[in-house]
Each structure stands twice: as structure tokens, then as C-alpha cells.
XYZ file of N, CA and C in Angstrom:
564
model
N 93.053 96.078 106.501
C 93.979 95.011 106.214
C 94.524 95.185 104.805
N 95.782 94.947 104.652
C 96.448 94.997 103.360
C 96.858 93.584 102.952
N 96.853 93.330 101.667
C 97.299 92.046 101.152
C 98.826 92.036 101.161
N 99.412 91.031 101.827
C 100.870 90.936 101.810
C 101.343 89.830 100.871
N 100.551 88.773 100.712
C 100.874 87.698 99.776
C 99.597 87.132 99.196
N 99.723 86.594 98.000
C 98.591 86.013 97.296
C 99.050 84.692 96.690
N 98.225 83.661 96.850
C 98.520 82.353 96.273
C 97.235 81.822 95.655
N 97.334 81.375 94.420
C 96.181 80.786 93.742
C 96.669 79.515 93.070
N 96.063 78.390 93.422
C 96.508 77.125 92.860
C 95.370 76.134 92.682
N 95.525 75.295 91.686
C 94.536 74.260 91.392
C 94.722 73.094 92.357
N 93.623 72.630 92.936
C 93.624 71.479 93.842
C 92.898 70.337 93.124
N 93.640 69.391 92.529
C 92.993 68.357 91.708
C 92.021 67.477 92.480
N 92.301 67.195 93.749
C 91.392 66.332 94.505
C 90.041 67.005 94.738
N 89.985 68.312 94.722
C 88.726 69.050 94.865
C 88.171 69.487 93.505
N 89.004 69.456 92.475
C 88.704 70.010 91.154
C 88.225 71.456 91.289
N 88.958 72.187 92.113
C 88.672 73.608 92.355
C 89.994 74.340 92.483
N 89.878 75.643 92.430
C 91.042 76.498 92.635
C 90.931 77.098 94.028
N 92.023 76.995 94.778
C 92.074 77.571 96.116
C 92.885 78.858 96.067
N 92.228 79.953 96.426
C 92.904 81.246 96.530
C 93.168 81.515 98.005
N 94.389 81.946 98.283
C 94.787 82.242 99.658
C 95.388 83.641 99.683
N 94.904 84.444 100.624
C 95.374 85.820 100.770
C 95.925 85.967 102.177
N 97.207 86.303 102.267
C 97.849 86.552 103.552
C 97.829 88.059 103.763
N 97.312 88.503 104.901
C 97.167 89.935 105.155
C 98.328 90.482 105.969
N 98.392 91.790 106.029
C 99.444 92.458 106.800
C 99.316 92.174 108.290
N 98.126 91.789 108.770
C 97.906 91.433 110.173
C 98.168 89.948 110.431
N 98.767 89.262 109.457
C 99.089 87.843 109.555
C 97.832 86.974 109.721
N 96.777 87.351 109.047
C 95.552 86.562 108.953
C 95.468 86.027 107.526
N 94.774 84.914 107.372
C 94.653 84.330 106.041
C 93.194 84.201 105.644
N 92.905 84.652 104.429
C 91.594 84.486 103.821
C 91.742 83.419 102.752
N 90.902 82.386 102.827
C 90.930 81.303 101.848
C 89.562 81.220 101.189
N 89.572 81.024 99.876
C 88.296 80.813 99.191
C 88.487 79.941 97.959
N 87.450 79.130 97.722
C 87.427 78.239 96.570
C 86.850 78.971 95.375
N 87.434 78.727 94.197
C 86.908 79.240 92.937
C 86.596 78.024 92.077
N 85.341 77.886 91.701
C 84.912 76.746 90.889
C 85.214 77.004 89.413
N 85.054 75.971 88.627
C 85.259 76.097 87.177
C 84.335 77.156 86.589
N 83.049 77.063 86.923
C 82.064 78.010 86.400
C 82.452 79.437 86.745
N 82.850 79.647 87.971
C 83.194 80.990 88.424
C 84.476 81.486 87.755
N 85.491 80.647 87.690
C 86.776 81.049 87.091
C 86.617 81.403 85.617
N 85.904 80.552 84.873
C 85.758 80.785 83.441
C 84.858 81.976 83.138
N 83.998 82.347 84.083
C 83.202 83.562 83.927
C 83.932 84.809 84.404
N 84.761 84.649 85.430
C 85.475 85.777 86.022
C 86.590 86.303 85.127
N 87.333 85.426 84.501
C 88.510 85.855 83.736
C 88.180 86.846 82.614
N 87.196 86.597 81.760
C 86.927 87.583 80.698
C 86.379 88.909 81.241
N 85.626 88.857 82.335
C 85.090 90.093 82.909
C 86.216 90.945 83.485
N 87.127 90.308 84.228
C 88.264 91.066 84.772
C 89.121 91.635 83.651
N 89.339 90.852 82.617
C 90.128 91.312 81.472
C 89.475 92.525 80.819
N 88.158 92.460 80.626
C 87.434 93.566 79.984
C 87.501 94.829 80.836
N 87.293 94.686 82.137
C 87.323 95.859 83.023
C 88.726 96.446 83.080
N 89.739 95.599 83.172
C 91.112 96.103 83.187
C 91.436 96.817 81.878
N 90.985 96.291 80.770
C 91.248 96.911 79.472
C 90.547 98.252 79.358
N 89.286 98.310 79.788
C 88.528 99.557 79.688
C 89.114 100.674 80.552
N 89.676 100.316 81.679
C 90.140 101.326 82.615
C 91.650 101.549 82.606
N 92.376 100.804 81.785
C 93.829 100.965 81.741
C 94.228 102.344 81.235
N 93.538 102.818 80.230
C 93.905 104.104 79.645
C 93.650 105.265 80.598
N 92.677 105.120 81.469
C 92.351 106.210 82.388
C 93.459 106.473 83.393
N 94.297 105.486 83.635
C 95.380 105.649 84.595
C 96.452 106.594 84.092
N 96.585 106.728 82.801
C 97.607 107.600 82.233
C 97.158 109.035 82.097
N 95.950 109.340 82.552
C 95.446 110.707 82.463
C 95.111 111.087 81.037
N 95.194 112.377 80.757
C 94.835 112.879 79.435
C 95.747 112.361 78.335
N 96.978 112.010 78.691
C 97.932 111.545 77.688
C 97.472 110.275 76.991
N 96.787 109.393 77.705
C 96.370 108.122 77.091
C 94.859 107.996 76.942
N 94.091 108.764 77.694
C 92.632 108.594 77.689
C 92.024 108.871 76.326
N 92.447 109.929 75.651
C 91.847 110.249 74.353
C 92.201 109.210 73.297
N 93.415 108.682 73.358
C 93.834 107.679 72.382
C 93.047 106.376 72.579
N 92.924 105.934 73.814
C 92.264 104.673 74.091
C 90.762 104.763 73.874
N 90.189 105.950 74.082
C 88.753 106.099 73.874
C 88.402 105.890 72.412
N 89.311 106.230 71.523
C 89.044 106.132 70.094
C 89.428 104.778 69.506
N 90.293 104.041 70.177
C 90.854 102.845 69.557
C 90.906 101.673 70.541
N 90.082 100.633 70.344
C 90.115 99.484 71.253
C 91.443 98.727 71.207
N 92.142 98.784 70.073
C 93.440 98.126 69.990
C 94.435 98.847 70.890
N 94.329 100.160 70.949
C 95.207 100.936 71.835
C 94.931 100.600 73.295
N 93.661 100.422 73.655
C 93.312 100.024 75.026
C 93.986 98.705 75.384
N 93.868 97.762 74.485
C 94.446 96.434 74.729
C 95.966 96.518 74.834
N 96.571 97.331 73.999
C 98.034 97.485 74.038
C 98.477 98.104 75.359
N 97.732 99.074 75.852
C 98.078 99.727 77.117
C 98.003 98.731 78.263
N 96.916 97.958 78.336
C 96.773 97.000 79.439
C 97.797 95.876 79.312
N 98.117 95.453 78.102
C 99.137 94.417 77.924
C 100.502 94.925 78.383
N 100.809 96.174 78.077
C 102.076 96.757 78.523
C 102.111 96.837 80.042
N 101.021 97.329 80.645
C 100.961 97.424 82.110
C 101.130 96.053 82.748
N 100.463 95.080 82.197
C 100.534 93.738 82.756
C 101.941 93.157 82.647
N 102.567 93.336 81.498
C 103.930 92.843 81.309
C 104.881 93.483 82.310
N 104.769 94.789 82.482
C 105.637 95.498 83.430
C 105.363 95.058 84.866
N 104.110 94.873 85.196
C 103.744 94.434 86.545
C 104.299 93.045 86.823
N 104.118 92.127 85.894
C 104.583 90.755 86.097
C 106.100 90.660 86.105
N 106.753 91.539 85.370
C 108.214 91.555 85.370
C 108.749 91.975 86.742
N 108.061 92.902 87.394
C 108.516 93.413 88.690
C 108.000 92.581 89.865
N 107.004 91.736 89.637
C 106.394 90.967 90.728
C 107.319 89.849 91.195
N 107.143 89.480 92.457
C 107.950 88.406 93.056
C 107.095 87.144 93.134
N 107.276 86.250 92.165
C 106.548 84.987 92.153
C 107.404 83.846 92.699
N 108.635 84.151 93.126
C 109.533 83.096 93.583
C 109.507 82.880 95.097
N 109.097 83.880 95.865
C 109.046 83.719 97.317
C 107.897 82.790 97.675
N 108.172 81.709 98.397
C 107.093 80.785 98.765
C 106.035 81.474 99.634
N 104.813 81.034 99.444
C 103.707 81.573 100.226
C 103.887 81.166 101.680
N 103.789 82.126 102.576
C 103.952 81.856 104.005
C 102.578 81.912 104.661
N 102.042 80.744 104.976
C 100.725 80.667 105.598
C 100.834 81.043 107.074
N 99.916 81.860 107.570
C 99.917 82.163 108.995
C 99.504 80.938 109.806
N 99.631 80.992 111.133
C 99.173 79.858 111.946
C 97.701 79.548 111.657
N 97.338 78.267 111.780
C 95.983 77.834 111.411
C 94.880 78.561 112.157
N 95.120 78.947 113.399
C 94.063 79.604 114.166
C 93.848 81.047 113.704
N 94.645 81.521 112.750
C 94.486 82.873 112.238
C 93.784 82.911 110.884
N 93.106 81.828 110.500
C 92.358 81.802 109.242
C 91.027 82.526 109.441
N 90.748 83.462 108.557
C 89.460 84.147 108.597
C 88.370 83.169 108.175
N 87.218 83.252 108.755
C 86.058 82.394 108.477
C 86.276 80.947 108.887
N 87.400 80.614 109.480
C 87.639 79.257 109.946
C 87.996 78.259 108.865
N 88.032 78.661 107.634
C 88.378 77.775 106.522
C 87.968 78.407 105.213
N 88.187 77.709 104.113
C 87.873 78.294 102.804
C 86.374 78.489 102.593
N 86.018 79.619 102.022
C 84.646 79.875 101.592
C 84.475 79.347 100.173
N 83.299 78.869 99.858
C 82.976 78.460 98.498
C 82.277 79.643 97.838
N 83.018 80.420 97.086
C 82.463 81.632 96.486
C 81.481 81.235 95.389
N 80.256 81.747 95.509
C 79.229 81.466 94.513
C 78.936 82.672 93.636
N 79.219 83.874 94.134
C 78.975 85.105 93.371
C 80.133 86.066 93.579
N 80.530 86.720 92.496
C 81.529 87.779 92.577
C 81.006 88.976 91.803
N 81.015 90.122 92.454
C 80.704 91.382 91.786
C 82.001 92.167 91.680
N 82.286 92.640 90.489
C 83.517 93.384 90.247
C 83.143 94.820 89.919
N 83.863 95.743 90.545
C 83.646 97.154 90.260
C 84.994 97.839 90.125
N 85.142 98.661 89.098
C 86.384 99.423 88.981
C 86.390 100.560 90.011
N 87.558 100.823 90.552
C 87.743 101.926 91.491
C 88.706 102.923 90.863
N 88.863 104.055 91.495
C 89.795 105.055 90.971
C 91.224 104.518 90.964
N 92.020 105.048 90.071
C 93.422 104.644 89.991
C 93.652 103.263 89.397
N 92.663 102.708 88.703
C 92.839 101.410 88.081
C 92.641 100.232 89.012
N 92.233 100.488 90.247
C 92.021 99.391 91.185
C 90.698 98.697 90.880
N 90.575 97.476 91.393
C 89.342 96.706 91.243
C 88.842 96.274 92.610
N 87.531 96.277 92.765
C 86.923 95.771 93.992
C 86.202 94.481 93.641
N 86.568 93.405 94.335
C 85.903 92.124 94.189
C 85.078 91.888 95.444
N 83.770 91.859 95.291
C 82.869 91.578 96.400
C 82.421 90.128 96.224
N 82.891 89.258 97.110
C 82.671 87.813 96.981
C 81.669 87.332 98.021
N 80.759 86.473 97.596
C 79.694 85.971 98.465
C 79.610 84.466 98.371
N 79.373 83.849 99.521
C 79.098 82.420 99.593
C 77.625 82.268 99.943
N 76.824 81.802 98.972
C 75.391 81.556 99.173
C 75.155 80.063 98.977
N 74.974 79.360 100.081
C 74.758 77.924 100.002
C 73.356 77.593 100.500
N 72.647 76.683 99.823
C 71.281 76.355 100.230
C 71.199 75.783 101.647
N 72.222 75.029 102.055
C 72.186 74.417 103.384
C 72.570 75.395 104.497
N 73.056 76.568 104.121
C 73.441 77.568 105.117
C 72.746 78.887 104.782
N 71.686 79.237 105.500
C 70.945 80.455 105.161
C 71.737 81.744 105.409
N 72.784 81.669 106.210
C 73.575 82.856 106.490
C 74.674 83.005 105.427
N 74.598 84.092 104.675
C 75.613 84.353 103.661
C 76.896 84.843 104.314
N 78.002 84.433 103.735
C 79.284 84.956 104.187
C 79.880 85.744 103.023
N 80.375 86.933 103.307
C 80.919 87.782 102.261
C 82.252 88.376 102.694
N 83.026 88.744 101.715
C 84.242 89.513 101.944
C 84.485 90.359 100.699
N 85.309 91.358 100.874
C 85.614 92.268 99.784
C 87.122 92.435 99.676
N 87.614 92.373 98.454
C 89.028 92.612 98.177
C 89.141 93.836 97.276
N 89.952 94.780 97.677
C 90.281 95.918 96.816
C 91.689 95.655 96.293
N 91.790 95.395 95.009
C 93.063 95.042 94.396
C 93.648 96.246 93.671
N 94.884 96.567 93.995
C 95.590 97.599 93.246
C 95.786 97.089 91.822
N 96.235 97.953 90.945
C 96.499 97.525 89.573
C 97.492 96.374 89.556
N 98.542 96.481 90.364
C 99.553 95.434 90.438
C 98.954 94.124 90.918
N 98.175 94.178 91.999
C 97.555 92.950 92.515
C 96.518 92.381 91.552
N 95.794 93.240 90.857
C 94.802 92.756 89.892
C 95.481 91.991 88.766
N 96.607 92.518 88.271
C 97.345 91.808 87.216
C 97.926 90.499 87.753
N 98.464 90.534 88.968
C 99.016 89.310 89.569
C 97.912 88.285 89.812
N 96.746 88.729 90.287
C 95.602 87.845 90.516
C 95.216 87.155 89.209
N 95.101 87.931 88.135
C 94.727 87.359 86.836
C 95.785 86.364 86.354
N 97.040 86.707 86.524
C 98.125 85.834 86.089
C 98.068 84.494 86.831
N 97.925 84.549 88.144
C 97.872 83.324 88.948
C 96.608 82.521 88.643
N 95.492 83.200 88.434
C 94.245 82.515 88.085
C 94.377 81.818 86.731
N 94.967 82.494 85.763
C 95.165 81.883 84.444
C 96.077 80.660 84.530
N 97.125 80.743 85.349
C 98.018 79.588 85.524
C 97.267 78.412 86.154
N 96.427 78.690 87.154
C 95.671 77.632 87.822
C 94.662 77.001 86.859
N 93.996 77.819 86.051
C 93.035 77.291 85.074
C 93.765 76.441 84.038
N 94.937 76.875 83.614
C 95.717 76.074 82.652
C 96.105 74.728 83.263
N 96.501 74.733 84.521
C 96.881 73.485 85.191
C 95.675 72.562 85.364
N 94.492 73.140 85.529
C 93.277 72.344 85.737
C 92.828 71.608 84.480
N 93.257 72.082 83.322
C 92.841 71.541 82.025
C 91.359 71.775 81.744
N 90.740 72.722 82.448
C 89.318 73.002 82.238
C 89.044 73.515 80.829
N 90.000 74.179 80.229
C 89.786 74.713 78.882
C 90.034 73.672 77.806
N 90.526 72.487 78.190
C 90.783 71.418 77.226
C 89.530 70.637 76.878
N 88.493 70.807 77.672
C 87.254 70.075 77.470
C 86.165 71.029 77.025
N 85.208 70.541 76.232
C 84.116 71.416 75.819
C 83.341 71.908 77.039
N 82.885 73.165 76.978
C 82.158 73.732 78.104
C 80.689 73.318 78.111
N 80.179 72.886 76.979
C 78.801 72.404 76.934
C 78.806 71.026 76.294
N 77.953 70.190 76.780
C 77.858 68.837 76.234
C 77.148 68.883 74.885
N 77.568 68.041 73.995
C 76.909 67.956 72.699
C 75.547 67.292 72.868
N 74.561 67.834 72.223
C 73.210 67.290 72.290
C 73.014 66.408 71.063
N 72.596 65.167 71.267
C 72.392 64.297 70.109
C 71.307 64.855 69.202
N 71.505 64.683 67.891
C 70.549 65.244 66.938
C 69.274 64.421 66.857
N 69.330 63.158 67.227
C 68.140 62.313 67.170
C 68.211 61.289 68.293
N 67.048 60.820 68.686
C 67.001 59.784 69.706
C 67.477 58.469 69.106
N 68.109 57.605 69.911
C 68.588 56.327 69.370
C 67.415 55.447 68.935
N 67.644 54.708 67.899
C 66.647 53.760 67.408
C 67.111 52.362 67.784
N 66.227 51.352 67.678
C 66.646 49.989 68.021
C 67.823 49.504 67.187
N 67.959 50.039 65.962
C 69.058 49.616 65.108
C 70.384 50.228 65.551
N 70.313 51.317 66.316
C 71.530 52.013 66.730
C 72.138 51.292 67.917
N 73.423 51.018 67.814
C 74.115 50.372 68.916
C 74.325 51.406 70.016
N 73.901 51.055 71.230
C 74.057 51.984 72.335
C 75.354 51.684 73.073
N 75.967 52.739 73.551
C 77.195 52.588 74.329
C 76.901 52.823 75.800
N 77.644 52.163 76.638
C 77.454 52.299 78.076
C 78.769 52.641 78.736
N 78.680 53.404 79.770
C 79.851 53.755 80.555
C 79.733 53.034 81.873
N 80.659 52.121 82.162
C 80.609 51.350 83.395
C 81.617 51.875 84.379
């Protein structure tokens, strides 16, 4: 199966990101990406794309990028800019008929393993491990360089829309326990 369309959007009522992949066989793969997963996935994908961007140019770029991390970043930024410039983000996502959804509905992805492949591609091995369901459901996406950049772009847009980065990722721990003299606040 080949990816023909990709849609990633924030669903506020679920407070999750829904990724939808339309395949060349007119089947749809849907999966939820949680805040924890999205905020962990983005820097890892960025790092892997940066590390492997120079290898795509062969000997002409590999020696330069191996010596200079700024050069690596510049190469991947250039590739990403060119990819996004050529990508079609204006065509509306065309969902296949409902009975053609793989897995019968969206999976709640709990684990993602990312591996670089030859030619700058990335393999995302996604797993749904839920305590109430002992049977794991998995799928694998092999993303070309173009799709990997588009995936990251759409994921970043969805995270920005979610406002997840506007709030602290860890709660502040009080330095001392309240005393009777301290006025306590309540949330009703």
C-alpha cells in the first residue's frame, strides 16, 4: 500500500491529534496521537531527519555534514523548505467510504519506534498497547523524505493549534507544605 493522502489535525473535544492516512487502495488508516506522544515524537523525528539529511546527497554533502552540525541542520532545513514548497496542502482530504477503514476505527498509539531507512526514508512502527485489550494492534508506515517532512509539518501545525506548548509540561511542586496561617485555595 502506498500513501496517497495524509491529514493530521487537532480534535479539541478529544484533546488529541487524529492522523488519517488514505492509501492507494482507497483504505484509510486512522490513529490518535496524544500530547505525550506528540511532544516526544517531534524532537526525535527532527534529530533523525537532521542526522540523515546529509547522507542523501552522497559524498558531496556527507563529509561536510559529518564535520559540522550546523551544516546538517542547514541541509535538512533546505530539504524541508523545498519539500513544503512543492507539496499540495490545498487539496481537501478525501476520506474513503467508512467500511474501508483499517482496524475499524482510530488506534490509540501508545508506542512509536522510528528507524531511518536508506534514501532518507523513515519507518514508523506504531503500537497500541492498552491494559483492557491484551491483543496489541500494530502498523508500520514507511515515509519517504517528502512524506516525512510533510508529516512533521502537519504534526507541528496540529500541536500549535492544540496550545499544548503554551502550558508547562510539568506541574510546579510546592516548596513547603501549607501551614494553618497559609490561606488555601480551592478549585470548584
